[in-house]
């Protein structure tokens, strides 16, 4: 990636080697939270605080291991695990009598290998009979764990869990000869798959070893202390200085120094950088839930997103991350957007924008499908990878596939220094701030806005006139204020939603650029309220799904005034004639549509290409209020985690 106002602005800068295998198989990486501490303070409170900040990454079980140098060596490693949320772990630690020591590791889990049990929770330790007292936490999946487990079993190892992680720590124990760093390096040379790990050993109580391949890991640097985490939100309360581990990198930490090397023990260097996130950004504040906070942060987030990128005086879009590639992008023969979930819905909007504004043939692909069907990637293709975290395994794999076939890679991500930002040729950061709620909101509008900026940037170099660009820039700049007007309707949206939450099946319908908005509205509702919802083009309803409509079924239409408004009104009449209850998102001043609907949420008038930026807001609020009214855990919906790094 370039350095500049987009990718590279305050970004990670590492003077470590770039492996020839820069795209390992990340498809098996798990979605869990890692936090570890070595320093001069009590570790347990720091670890528990970090787990709470990382709980959105996985929350079916959790555990902590602490080394107490003041205890008898055989009992120095103290480990507590529990099934459930971090608060359950806190209770278990209290019942245990507390944990004492200034070096420890902790983990919150989203299960992949083995069921949700205390035995399968992390941390895991090596075979007790060896007496090494090694404990590990691990994000990722060891793909050859079965063969390693067989080999270790033949050597007399006894396993207590179903996990691949326990196999890894037993392997480290088998290879341990008094040097934890070398044992970890030797073990990692034998494993296949993905990992981010932190390892401690009672025989070396002043040492922690951490390593990474295919799963994010950062080391926060304090005053004679280090805080390790899979996400900077667990570090920023203690220090704003950190370095990021690259793939195949191992770091040995002591209280006053660190050493970084490859798994082959070739010493390398890492550059400490300043973290992007400030503690205030990840605090809940006066809001009941992070999702609600992030919905209401969207005007400010978009102002930050477009700041410095829209030059009204020159009538230009300035994207530092892609400015040097303007000529190449203008000559692109095809754009391929890849993403998953909410990012895929933003990609679908990107398709409309790119074809409308830049006149480039554009396709949208499920990243998870793209890699496995031998896609045709012609000369002059550009693949645009959209991901909030920048770590989504499916999207990384799709980028790898496209680039291997000669495509240029662009990234649209939120997290600075993330893998996608480092493994693509250029790109644009969202700059919307950290997103904690599992259901994405402000990242989605940031992705749509960046897609609009990118399409305008390329379109001006192709077919857009200066007058058209000026109009687009004026409209983009006005979006944050218009979203604020929509947010003022939150309570009325709540009251309307309360009338329909007893129904378990909903449809969301839209046309043109608002069809992906319908998809996003349905996704939000089912993610957090567990109501079954389907989004589709409004015209498609007649070709089968209309059979589902019965008396009282809620059907949400995005019916803003645009080129297909009359067609949408016709579709509304079709639903009404079959007993469906219509909820509409309509343009301010459209009073005629009210006679056709049980509820109407009005949004300001916006030019058609940018309508998704305002029409999605009522749907976010509808989903939020539906979940709260149904008593669901909005920020931690069941079976979901924030950063989906598993295929």
XYZ file of C-alpha atoms in Angstrom:
647
model
C 0.000 0.000 0.000
C 1.018 3.582 -0.507
C 1.655 6.051 2.252
C -0.604 9.061 2.189
C -3.979 10.340 3.271
C -5.709 7.005 2.747
C -3.892 3.740 3.119
C -0.694 4.452 4.950
C -1.847 7.489 6.927
C -0.587 6.626 10.409
C -0.507 3.084 9.098
C 1.645 0.232 10.248
C 5.191 0.382 8.911
C 7.219 -2.761 9.433
C 10.758 -3.467 8.375
C 10.160 -7.189 8.302
C 10.465 -9.544 5.390
C 7.483 -10.150 3.149
C 7.184 -13.904 2.804
C 6.799 -15.327 -0.661
C 3.778 -17.055 0.808
C 2.098 -13.754 1.612
C -1.331 -15.314 1.260
C -1.354 -18.441 3.458
C -4.559 -20.388 3.754
C -6.466 -18.157 6.136
C -9.778 -19.846 5.556
C -9.561 -21.735 8.817
C -8.810 -18.835 11.155
C -11.221 -18.536 14.074
C -13.044 -15.493 15.382
C -11.811 -15.159 18.956
C -10.264 -12.534 21.178
C -6.693 -12.670 22.496
C -5.242 -10.521 25.247
C -1.985 -11.067 27.134
C 0.120 -9.043 29.560
C 3.692 -9.035 30.855
C 4.903 -6.209 33.064
C 5.029 -4.919 36.606
C 1.297 -4.748 37.400
C -1.192 -7.421 38.411
C -2.155 -9.150 35.182
C -5.657 -10.425 35.964
C -7.509 -7.057 36.051
C -5.835 -5.990 32.798
C -6.701 -9.289 31.137
C -10.342 -9.194 32.229
C -10.723 -5.608 31.064
C -9.245 -6.576 27.715
C -11.568 -9.563 27.385
C -14.581 -7.335 27.915
C -13.421 -5.061 25.102
C -12.853 -8.071 22.840
C -15.985 -9.996 23.730
C -17.657 -8.941 20.497
C -15.101 -11.154 18.694
C -16.447 -14.304 20.357
C -18.355 -15.017 23.506
C -19.256 -18.651 24.045
C -16.483 -19.299 26.599
C -13.473 -17.584 28.142
C -10.433 -18.272 30.268
C -7.347 -16.803 31.951
C -3.949 -18.218 32.899
C -1.563 -16.285 35.160
C 1.974 -17.053 36.313
C 2.664 -16.255 39.976
C 6.410 -16.125 40.537
C 5.856 -16.009 44.288
C 4.302 -19.467 44.475
C 5.871 -22.885 44.500
C 7.069 -23.660 40.993
C 4.704 -26.614 40.575
C 1.714 -24.379 41.304
C 2.916 -21.176 39.673
C 0.648 -21.551 36.627
C -2.907 -20.757 37.708
C -5.703 -21.304 35.164
C -9.447 -20.590 35.283
C -11.927 -21.261 32.450
C -15.691 -21.023 32.100
C -18.500 -21.414 29.591
C -20.423 -18.251 28.792
C -19.677 -14.546 28.830
C -16.761 -12.825 30.515
C -18.913 -11.986 33.525
C -19.210 -15.737 34.200
C -15.431 -16.003 34.091
C -15.146 -13.158 36.605
C -17.402 -15.060 38.982
C -15.340 -18.222 38.498
C -12.109 -16.354 39.286
C -13.677 -14.917 42.425
C -14.762 -18.391 43.532
C -11.252 -19.622 42.720
C -9.858 -17.118 45.195
C -8.453 -14.708 42.636
C -5.394 -14.796 40.406
C -2.063 -13.235 41.305
C 0.892 -12.553 39.055
C 2.254 -10.036 36.566
C 2.301 -12.218 33.450
C -0.779 -13.843 31.966
C -2.859 -14.728 28.932
C -6.616 -14.633 28.341
C -9.034 -15.603 25.602
C -12.680 -15.299 24.653
C -13.816 -17.990 22.244
C -16.091 -18.525 19.274
C -16.073 -22.296 18.874
C -14.797 -24.040 15.747
C -13.031 -27.197 16.966
C -15.007 -28.942 19.678
C -18.229 -27.987 21.416
C -18.794 -25.179 23.866
C -17.409 -26.780 27.025
C -15.067 -25.762 29.798
C -12.540 -28.346 28.631
C -12.484 -26.847 25.130
C -12.167 -23.256 26.360
C -8.781 -21.535 26.200
C -6.139 -21.297 27.587
C -4.860 -24.841 27.049
C -1.793 -26.313 28.703
C 0.755 -28.961 27.814
C 0.771 -32.472 29.204
C 0.955 -32.188 33.009
C 3.204 -35.232 33.177
C 5.978 -33.291 31.437
C 5.991 -30.703 34.192
C 6.825 -27.759 31.920
C 3.735 -25.729 32.827
C 3.211 -24.281 29.343
C -0.083 -22.506 28.561
C -1.331 -21.133 25.234
C -4.146 -19.065 23.740
C -4.787 -19.356 20.035
C -6.837 -17.836 17.249
C -6.792 -19.918 14.100
C -7.063 -23.553 13.129
C -4.223 -26.041 12.812
C -5.194 -27.987 9.714
C -2.871 -30.943 10.294
C -3.783 -31.295 13.959
C -5.129 -34.830 13.528
C -1.830 -36.250 12.312
C 0.048 -34.304 14.984
C -2.354 -35.579 17.634
C -1.790 -39.171 16.516
C 1.978 -38.697 16.664
C 1.831 -37.099 20.107
C -0.524 -39.782 21.421
C 1.938 -42.439 20.318
C 4.568 -40.600 22.347
C 2.379 -40.863 25.442
C 0.563 -37.511 25.483
C -2.921 -37.485 27.033
C -5.446 -34.937 25.724
C -8.270 -33.385 27.714
C -10.109 -31.490 24.965
C -11.278 -31.845 21.370
C -9.369 -28.796 20.179
C -6.545 -28.345 17.731
C -5.096 -25.750 20.111
C -4.330 -28.349 22.760
C -2.444 -30.311 20.100
C -0.291 -27.243 19.435
C 0.595 -26.676 23.084
C 1.416 -30.377 23.541
C 3.692 -30.130 20.506
C 5.459 -27.121 22.032
C 5.808 -29.082 25.266
C 7.245 -32.084 23.441
C 9.860 -29.871 21.785
C 10.657 -27.780 24.870
C 14.268 -28.019 26.047
C 14.468 -25.009 28.333
C 14.017 -22.299 25.698
C 10.369 -21.372 25.114
C 11.081 -19.167 22.100
C 12.880 -21.945 20.240
C 10.239 -24.514 21.191
C 7.517 -22.287 19.716
C 9.538 -21.690 16.547
C 10.208 -25.397 16.117
C 6.550 -26.269 16.667
C 5.269 -23.671 14.219
C 7.491 -25.059 11.489
C 5.546 -28.324 11.837
C 2.009 -26.943 11.685
C -0.197 -26.096 8.721
C -2.967 -23.523 8.962
C -3.439 -20.173 10.653
C -2.555 -18.920 14.088
C -2.176 -15.989 16.420
C -0.792 -17.296 19.711
C 0.530 -16.189 23.070
C 2.491 -18.697 25.145
C 3.825 -18.649 28.716
C 5.799 -21.224 30.711
C 6.254 -21.589 34.467
C 9.910 -22.529 33.931
C 10.495 -19.134 32.291
C 8.237 -16.819 34.333
C 9.713 -13.633 32.869
C 9.104 -14.577 29.232
C 6.126 -14.535 26.869
C 6.274 -15.715 23.271
C 3.728 -14.562 20.692
C 3.440 -15.388 16.994
C 1.183 -14.797 14.026
C 0.267 -16.277 10.657
C -3.003 -15.307 9.010
C -4.740 -13.969 12.133
C -4.184 -10.438 13.480
C -1.987 -9.792 16.506
C -0.600 -6.536 17.922
C 1.880 -5.862 20.711
C 1.255 -2.714 22.734
C 4.454 -1.189 24.095
C 4.307 0.475 27.512
C 6.842 1.397 30.170
C 8.480 -1.929 31.069
C 5.297 -3.735 30.062
C 3.585 -5.150 26.992
C -0.078 -5.741 26.226
C -0.739 -8.199 23.402
C -4.137 -8.389 21.699
C -5.932 -9.402 18.539
C -7.548 -5.955 18.404
C -6.217 -2.526 19.362
C -9.315 -1.849 21.494
C -7.805 -4.052 24.226
C -4.519 -2.141 24.131
C -5.438 1.522 23.831
C -6.435 1.914 27.510
C -2.805 1.170 28.469
C -0.666 2.561 25.651
C -1.017 4.180 22.240
C 2.224 2.657 20.949
C 2.303 -0.763 19.307
C 3.806 -2.919 16.621
C 1.949 -5.393 14.448
C 3.227 -8.888 13.852
C 3.468 -9.865 10.219
C 2.875 -13.427 9.038
C 5.464 -16.003 10.144
C 6.743 -13.656 12.851
C 7.598 -14.665 16.425
C 8.174 -12.147 19.236
C 9.850 -12.919 22.542
C 8.747 -10.463 25.215
C 10.346 -9.780 28.570
C 9.328 -6.974 30.891
C 11.902 -4.549 29.508
C 12.609 -5.694 25.938
C 11.407 -7.619 22.932
C 12.975 -9.593 20.108
C 11.267 -10.384 16.812
C 12.274 -13.172 14.469
C 10.914 -15.486 11.814
C 9.822 -19.020 12.588
C 13.224 -19.993 11.169
C 14.905 -17.852 13.871
C 16.114 -15.127 11.513
C 16.103 -11.926 13.561
C 14.017 -9.109 12.102
C 12.914 -5.678 13.257
C 9.501 -4.186 13.887
C 8.676 -0.497 13.921
C 6.514 0.814 16.744
C 3.681 3.041 15.537
C 0.900 5.077 17.115
C -2.510 3.449 17.397
C -5.367 5.059 15.493
C -8.008 4.451 18.172
C -8.554 6.629 21.229
C -10.149 5.265 24.392
C -13.183 7.563 24.090
C -14.083 5.968 20.762
C -14.572 2.530 22.287
C -16.455 3.604 25.410
C -20.222 3.122 25.466
C -20.923 6.566 26.921
C -24.576 7.394 27.534
C -25.916 4.849 25.049
C -27.595 1.610 26.026
C -25.875 -0.370 23.288
C -22.891 0.025 20.986
C -25.120 -0.507 17.967
C -27.282 2.477 18.883
C -24.177 4.555 19.582
C -22.747 3.655 16.198
C -26.011 4.391 14.394
C -26.003 7.879 15.892
C -22.288 8.324 15.154
C -22.892 8.004 11.422
C -23.116 11.740 10.603
C -19.809 12.420 12.330
C -18.272 9.263 10.862
C -19.163 10.305 7.314
C -17.836 13.820 7.865
C -14.522 12.237 8.841
C -14.741 9.848 5.894
C -15.036 12.654 3.328
C -12.821 15.192 5.095
C -9.921 16.147 2.830
C -11.240 13.941 0.064
C -13.716 16.380 -1.457
C -12.155 19.500 -2.925
C -15.057 21.812 -3.788
C -12.827 24.580 -5.088
C -11.142 22.316 -7.625
C -14.225 20.163 -8.107
C -12.255 16.993 -7.462
C -12.173 13.842 -5.390
C -8.767 13.379 -3.799
C -7.995 9.837 -2.658
C -4.410 9.572 -1.510
C -4.651 5.815 -1.547
C -5.413 5.599 -5.276
C -4.291 8.941 -6.757
C -1.185 7.355 -8.271
C -3.354 4.734 -9.985
C -5.859 7.135 -11.577
C -4.767 6.463 -15.156
C -4.732 2.701 -14.632
C -8.196 2.741 -13.058
C -9.603 4.924 -15.823
C -8.450 2.310 -18.329
C -9.957 -0.609 -16.394
C -12.046 -2.913 -18.546
C -13.901 -4.536 -15.661
C -14.419 -4.048 -11.929
C -15.034 -7.005 -9.620
C -16.383 -6.199 -6.142
C -15.985 -8.962 -3.543
C -17.308 -9.098 -0.008
C -19.429 -11.001 2.484
C -22.502 -10.056 4.501
C -22.963 -6.325 4.938
C -19.834 -5.672 2.862
C -21.415 -7.594 -0.015
C -24.492 -5.352 0.159
C -22.206 -2.314 0.011
C -20.443 -3.944 -2.941
C -23.780 -4.299 -4.760
C -24.320 -0.571 -4.367
C -20.768 -0.108 -5.626
C -21.743 -1.976 -8.783
C -24.583 0.477 -9.483
C -22.315 3.440 -8.768
C -19.407 2.219 -10.869
C -21.546 1.443 -13.891
C -23.642 4.607 -13.554
C -20.884 7.118 -12.822
C -17.751 5.538 -14.306
C -19.371 3.458 -17.084
C -17.183 0.443 -16.292
C -18.708 -3.064 -16.537
C -18.885 -4.289 -12.957
C -19.635 -7.597 -11.262
C -20.309 -8.377 -7.606
C -19.194 -11.707 -6.208
C -19.613 -13.563 -2.949
C -15.974 -13.728 -1.922
C -16.558 -17.236 -0.585
C -17.670 -18.471 -4.015
C -15.259 -16.510 -6.175
C -12.170 -18.492 -5.236
C -13.611 -21.917 -5.894
C -15.179 -21.625 -9.327
C -12.116 -20.802 -11.434
C -13.377 -17.284 -12.251
C -12.507 -15.578 -15.503
C -10.315 -12.572 -14.798
C -9.375 -10.706 -17.973
C -6.518 -8.297 -18.534
C -7.512 -4.871 -17.236
C -9.642 -6.209 -14.375
C -9.647 -4.539 -10.963
C -10.828 -6.434 -7.875
C -12.237 -4.287 -5.055
C -12.210 -6.049 -1.679
C -14.649 -4.616 0.864
C -14.266 -5.564 4.532
C -14.754 -3.673 7.790
C -12.036 -5.584 9.638
C -9.719 -6.101 6.697
C -9.210 -9.660 7.930
C -12.194 -11.509 6.401
C -10.788 -14.862 5.272
C -13.122 -15.348 2.307
C -12.375 -11.868 0.989
C -8.625 -12.311 1.406
C -8.810 -15.564 -0.538
C -10.799 -13.884 -3.328
C -8.212 -11.098 -3.596
C -5.442 -13.670 -3.783
C -7.248 -15.549 -6.567
C -7.858 -12.405 -8.620
C -4.345 -11.040 -8.209
C -2.796 -14.367 -9.141
C -4.724 -14.061 -12.419
C -3.358 -10.598 -13.064
C -5.994 -8.285 -11.585
C -5.135 -5.112 -9.734
C -6.295 -5.232 -6.106
C -8.018 -2.363 -4.286
C -9.046 -2.509 -0.632
C -11.915 -0.692 1.062
C -11.389 -1.378 4.766
C -11.790 0.298 8.124
C -8.947 -1.098 10.220
C -5.578 0.526 9.610
C -2.773 -1.945 8.972
C -5.154 -4.884 8.462
C -4.195 -7.733 6.170
C -6.289 -6.620 3.195
C -4.757 -3.152 3.407
C -1.302 -4.715 3.162
C -2.045 -7.351 0.554
C -3.706 -5.146 -2.086
C -2.070 -2.722 -4.495
C -3.922 0.359 -3.272
C -7.088 1.326 -1.470
C -9.098 3.640 0.705
C -9.673 3.544 4.462
C -13.217 4.195 5.667
C -12.053 6.369 8.591
C -15.387 5.899 10.405
C -13.808 4.902 13.718
C -13.932 1.571 15.543
C -17.125 -0.434 15.208
C -17.854 -2.635 18.232
C -21.447 -3.756 17.589
C -21.493 -7.062 15.736
C -24.198 -5.808 13.363
C -22.425 -3.312 11.112
C -23.958 0.147 10.690
C -21.495 3.020 10.339
C -19.021 0.820 8.478
C -21.740 0.102 5.899
C -22.436 3.769 5.194
C -18.681 4.373 5.132
C -18.281 1.635 2.523
C -21.077 3.111 0.404
C -19.593 6.606 0.654
C -16.124 5.374 -0.304
C -17.639 3.512 -3.255
C -19.299 6.761 -4.344
C -16.021 8.662 -3.993
C -14.156 6.002 -5.917
C -16.749 5.900 -8.728
C -16.651 9.698 -8.985
C -12.843 9.704 -8.942
C -12.750 7.256 -11.855
C -15.827 8.676 -13.604
C -14.316 12.150 -13.895
C -11.392 10.571 -15.753
C -13.804 8.897 -18.155
C -17.237 10.394 -18.899
C -18.425 12.627 -16.030
C -18.552 16.342 -16.785
C -17.293 18.900 -14.299
C -20.872 20.014 -13.672
C -21.919 16.453 -12.844
C -18.985 16.046 -10.480
C -19.765 19.329 -8.734
C -23.344 18.150 -8.137
C -22.152 14.826 -6.744
C -19.683 16.487 -4.390
C -22.296 18.917 -3.095
C -24.717 16.068 -2.485
C -22.097 13.935 -0.723
C -21.169 16.803 1.570
C -24.822 17.265 2.558
C -25.392 13.609 3.491
C -24.268 13.840 7.169
C -26.757 16.647 7.905
C -29.519 14.710 6.171
C -28.787 11.587 8.218
C -29.109 13.668 11.375
C -32.660 14.553 10.326
C -33.506 10.883 9.883
C -32.090 10.015 13.313
C -34.549 12.426 14.897
C -37.279 9.903 14.027
C -35.816 7.146 16.199
C -38.658 7.119 18.726
C -41.397 7.198 16.108
C -39.654 4.333 14.301
C -39.598 2.456 17.599
C -43.329 2.992 18.099
C -44.110 1.794 14.582
C -41.843 -1.229 14.920
C -43.594 -2.284 18.123
C -46.771 -2.933 16.126
C -45.142 -5.631 13.991
C -42.522 -7.460 16.061
C -44.876 -10.355 16.773
C -44.617 -11.453 13.143
C -41.818 -13.921 12.382
C -41.564 -13.440 8.600
C -40.806 -10.145 6.838
C -39.992 -9.042 3.299
C -37.794 -6.084 2.350
C -38.193 -4.835 -1.208
C -36.448 -2.183 -3.281
C -35.511 -1.384 -6.851
C -32.342 -0.184 -8.509
C -29.752 1.182 -6.140
C -32.182 0.630 -3.244
C -32.416 -3.121 -3.847
C -29.151 -3.723 -1.899
C -30.588 -1.489 0.840
C -33.504 -3.917 1.100
C -30.965 -6.728 1.435
C -29.144 -4.841 4.170
C -32.371 -4.060 6.046
C -33.363 -7.732 6.033
C -29.891 -8.769 7.151
C -29.943 -6.353 10.092
C -33.354 -7.549 11.258
C -32.475 -11.231 11.241
C -28.986 -10.692 12.695
C -30.108 -9.123 15.943
C -33.846 -9.800 16.411
C -33.853 -13.361 14.972
C -36.908 -12.540 12.867
C -36.804 -14.315 9.516
C -36.462 -11.648 6.839
C -35.698 -11.714 3.129
C -34.538 -8.858 0.936
C -35.023 -8.891 -2.825
C -35.760 -6.720 -5.843
C -39.354 -5.526 -5.671
C -40.108 -6.851 -9.161
C -38.890 -10.317 -8.179
C -41.702 -10.626 -5.630
C -44.178 -11.520 -8.374
C -42.031 -14.432 -9.497
C -42.659 -16.680 -6.512
C -42.217 -14.908 -3.161
C -45.659 -13.271 -3.461
C -47.014 -16.680 -2.428
C -45.647 -16.019 1.070
C -47.695 -12.895 1.633
C -50.637 -13.440 3.930
C -52.850 -11.255 6.067
C -50.738 -8.988 8.242
C -47.292 -9.953 6.924
C -44.919 -6.955 7.271
C -43.404 -5.888 3.948
C -40.869 -3.064 4.003
C -40.477 -1.034 0.804
C -37.733 1.450 0.029
C -39.960 3.842 -1.923
C -37.924 7.012 -2.268
C -38.626 9.233 -5.253
C -36.393 8.162 -8.131
C -36.557 6.743 -11.642
C -38.448 3.633 -10.489
C -40.795 5.234 -7.963
C -44.005 4.499 -9.922
C -43.020 0.854 -10.286
C -42.456 0.562 -6.532
C -45.881 2.078 -5.826
C -47.390 -0.553 -8.122
C -45.599 -3.269 -6.149
C -46.985 -1.806 -2.926
C -50.515 -2.109 -4.309
C -49.852 -5.764 -5.121
C -48.855 -6.470 -1.524
C -51.806 -4.573 -0.096
C -54.268 -6.517 -2.239
C -53.037 -9.721 -0.604
C -53.318 -8.510 2.961
C -49.714 -7.543 3.594
C -48.925 -4.657 5.922
C -46.700 -2.131 4.199
C -43.940 -0.149 5.906
C -42.276 2.350 3.599
C -39.145 4.453 3.541
C -40.239 7.478 1.493
C -38.959 10.904 0.519
C -39.909 13.906 2.635
C -42.971 15.623 1.213
C -44.402 12.428 -0.263
C -47.764 12.355 1.505
C -49.555 10.313 -1.130
C -47.760 7.141 -0.163
C -49.074 7.327 3.393
C -52.520 6.183 2.284
C -50.991 2.908 1.096
C -48.947 2.121 4.189
C -49.348 1.247 7.847
C -46.161 3.170 8.641
C -43.931 5.575 6.703
C -40.395 6.693 7.620
C -39.409 9.821 5.707
C -35.907 10.649 4.544
C -34.592 13.836 2.902
C -34.495 14.090 -0.867
C -31.157 12.884 -2.250
C -29.994 12.294 -5.818
C -30.596 8.700 -6.840
C -27.012 7.308 -6.739
C -26.599 8.416 -3.110
C -30.050 7.481 -1.801
C -28.811 4.336 0.024
C -26.873 6.549 2.439
C -30.116 7.905 3.889
C -32.643 5.163 3.062
C -30.741 2.572 5.103
C -30.905 4.594 8.341
C -34.576 3.883 9.201
C -33.948 0.182 8.549
C -31.022 0.158 10.987
C -33.225 1.782 13.631
C -36.097 -0.591 12.862
C -33.849 -3.613 13.409
C -32.352 -2.157 16.575
C -35.692 -1.360 18.159
C -37.147 -4.729 17.130
C -34.292 -6.528 18.877
C -34.600 -4.451 22.044
C -38.380 -4.876 22.159
C -37.923 -8.636 21.790
C -35.391 -8.696 24.626
C -32.365 -9.732 22.548
C -28.704 -8.995 23.175
C -28.222 -6.383 20.478
C -24.441 -6.097 20.541
C -23.730 -9.829 20.872
C -26.259 -11.735 18.762
C -26.185 -15.494 19.051
C -23.787 -17.484 16.875
C -22.203 -14.342 15.394
C -18.871 -12.633 15.872
C -17.573 -9.335 14.562
C -14.560 -10.310 12.516
C -15.457 -13.322 10.400
C -12.085 -14.915 9.742
C -13.394 -18.452 9.319
C -14.645 -19.932 6.063
